[in-house]
Structure formats: structure tokens, C-alpha cells
Amino acid sequence: MSKLVTLRKPAECATDNTMCTASLKAIQDIMDILGGKWKIAIVTCLCYNPRRYSELLKLVDGISGKVLSRELKDLEMNKLIVRTVKDTQPISVEYAITEYGNTFKELIQTMAEWGIKHRKKIIGK
Amino acid sequence: MSKLVTLRKPAECATDNTMCTASLKAIQDIMDILGGKWKIAIVTCLCYNPRRYSELLKLVDGISGKVLSRELKDLEMNKLIVRTVKDTQPISVEYAITEYGNTFKELIQTMAEWGIKHRKKIIGK
DNA sequence: CAGTATCCGGTTTGATACTG
DNA sequence: CAGTATCAAACCGGATACTG
């Protein structure tokens, strides 16, 4: 039941390569699941509201149908989202964030805030 | 001095597309700077300690020299890191996180923690 | 040491057309 | 609507050799 890595305060590990390597490994893990051009955007979308395939296609600017469906499959495999087929006419499919995927919301919020600050710093100067 | 976006609590924005779109934009901003296969890993490394080019080449597993130097340039342009040439013999170059880039540390920590939890859930079950 | 230049092959992607 | 199939083009990314 040992931890894979324990992050310590900067001052404590200033020269510690082991900590760095361990963090890199953890970062690697998360990037495997959420890396790439689109996954974080899709999860962000679904954090706010469940969406249908066609809605996502419009919301996630620039993504193509092929790529969207592939990314959705990946995310579903990792249990971040669920796919629900609704028996309407014609059929409709809803993608929603899982309880688990929802634990990612805090991270998204932090990232979004950072993005806003950065824009102010670089562009809004 | 208006905010670009204000994230609200889930319950408040369950059906709010505007919020979603605004967050997507912010996420986009941050991904432009830190997206791709390597940038987050490099910044993570430098958050712990300044590093020389050759050290990074070893620490960031799998990266090639060409790609590393390109990524370092990008990060420098965005003021996340600084490059310092040391007048040794032979010459050595040190890359360090900037005060600004350091604001990213909290995010890295959150990501690393999430990565660890995910591994436990999926693999360590 | 700290890169840059070149070549080159694999992956990813976008368009388009198609299916149930 | 919600995808899948196909194909060519674009985009990396690695290996190697080279420079100051």
C-alpha cells in the first residue's frame, strides 16, 4: 500500500532527482489519458453538461468527426465519460462525465484560471 | 479590467454553454503553451531544479535533441523558463524555471497527484 | 558541451463519401 | 443522427552527422 511518489515542498527537494523522476512518471500517466490535442477540451465540455455527439462537434472548435469519435472511445475506456444511447427517433447518443471523471474538474478549473492569467500577462499586458 | 471568464460551481452552470465555451478558450490558451508531448515534462523537471541541456536529455525519457531544443525555445519565448550561458570550458547552458513559470508548480502537483490516484484505480485496483 | 541540418519513415488528420 | 471507411497530405519525430 506504499505510495508511488510523494511530492514534497520545493525547498525540500531542490536537488533531488528522485522526486523529479517520480513526478515525471505521474505526469506521464495523466498525459497518457488526457494528452493530445483534444481530450482535455472534450472533458472540459462534459464537465459542464452532458452532450450529444453533434453538439460536441460544434463546441470543440476544429475537431473532425473521425477524431472526435476516437477520442470519445478512449475517454470511455478510461472511465472518464459514459456513452448512453437514447431510444429516440432517430437515435441519439449522450456523452456524460462520470463521477470519476468529475474528479478532474478541479484540475480543469485550475488550468482555465492559469490560462486566463497568462493571456492577461502576455497579450493583455 | 473585466474577467475573460468566471468559473462557477457546477450546479450553477449545468446548462450554460457560454461558460463552457469560455473555459474551452482558456484551456486552449494554456494548451498552446504547454500542450504537445514534452513541454509539461520539461517544466516539471525544471520546477525541481535548474538543469543543463544534457541533463534534460537524460531526464526527459525518450526525447531527442532536436525536439528538446525546439521545446526549450518555445518555453523560453513564453517566459516560462530562462536560458543562461555559463562561461565555462567548454561552454555550458543552464535552463531554469522563471518566477512566472513557477506559478505552474501548483498545477503540476495537482496533476501528478491525480496521475497517481488514477494509476491506483486502474492498475493498482 | 550545446546545439543545428538533413533525411526520411510513421503517425495523425481532414475531406469526403458512405451506412444503419 | 451517429458514426465508419478510405485516401492523400501534413506533420512530427528519430537517427545521424555536423558545427562552434
Short mmCIF file of N, CA and C (backbone and C1' of nucleotides) in Angstrom, two decimals, chain A residues 62 64 66-67 70, chain C residues 12-15 20:
data_model
loop_
_atom_site.label_atom_id
_atom_site.label_comp_id
_atom_site.label_asym_id
_atom_site.label_seq_id
_atom_site.Cartn_x
_atom_site.Cartn_y
_atom_site.Cartn_z
N GLY A 62 -12.97 22.93 -34.33
CA GLY A 62 -11.94 22.43 -35.22
C GLY A 62 -11.78 20.92 -35.26
N SER A 64 -12.59 17.08 -36.00
CA SER A 64 -13.32 16.39 -37.06
C SER A 64 -14.08 15.20 -36.46
N LYS A 66 -14.19 12.09 -37.26
CA LYS A 66 -13.40 10.88 -37.04
C LYS A 66 -12.61 10.96 -35.74
N VAL A 67 -11.95 12.07 -35.57
CA VAL A 67 -11.12 12.25 -34.39
C VAL A 67 -11.98 12.31 -33.13
N ARG A 70 -13.02 8.88 -32.04
CA ARG A 70 -11.90 8.12 -31.50
C ARG A 70 -11.57 8.58 -30.08
P DT C 12 -0.72 8.13 -33.91
"O5'" DT C 12 -1.25 9.44 -34.66
"C5'" DT C 12 -0.43 10.60 -34.65
"C4'" DT C 12 -1.15 11.71 -35.38
"C3'" DT C 12 -2.66 11.75 -35.14
"O3'" DT C 12 -3.02 13.08 -34.84
"C1'" DT C 12 -2.20 11.73 -37.47
P DT C 13 -4.46 13.57 -34.50
"O5'" DT C 13 -4.77 14.64 -35.63
"C5'" DT C 13 -3.94 14.67 -36.79
"C4'" DT C 13 -4.66 15.40 -37.92
"C3'" DT C 13 -6.17 15.55 -37.78
"O3'" DT C 13 -6.55 16.87 -38.06
"C1'" DT C 13 -5.62 14.38 -39.80
P DG C 14 -8.00 17.40 -37.85
"O5'" DG C 14 -8.46 17.84 -39.32
"C5'" DG C 14 -7.49 18.35 -40.22
"C4'" DG C 14 -8.03 18.30 -41.63
"C3'" DG C 14 -9.53 18.58 -41.75
"O3'" DG C 14 -9.75 19.36 -42.92
"C1'" DG C 14 -9.06 16.41 -42.60
P DA C 15 -11.16 20.06 -43.21
"O5'" DA C 15 -11.57 19.46 -44.63
"C5'" DA C 15 -11.09 18.18 -45.01
"C4'" DA C 15 -11.43 17.86 -46.44
"C3'" DA C 15 -12.91 18.01 -46.86
"O3'" DA C 15 -13.00 18.19 -48.27
"C1'" DA C 15 -12.36 15.71 -46.52
P DG C 20 -25.53 -1.04 -43.63
"O5'" DG C 20 -26.32 -0.67 -42.30
"C5'" DG C 20 -25.69 -0.77 -41.03
"C4'" DG C 20 -26.58 -0.11 -39.99
"C3'" DG C 20 -28.06 -0.48 -40.13
"O3'" DG C 20 -28.61 -0.62 -38.83
"C1'" DG C 20 -27.80 1.86 -40.23
#
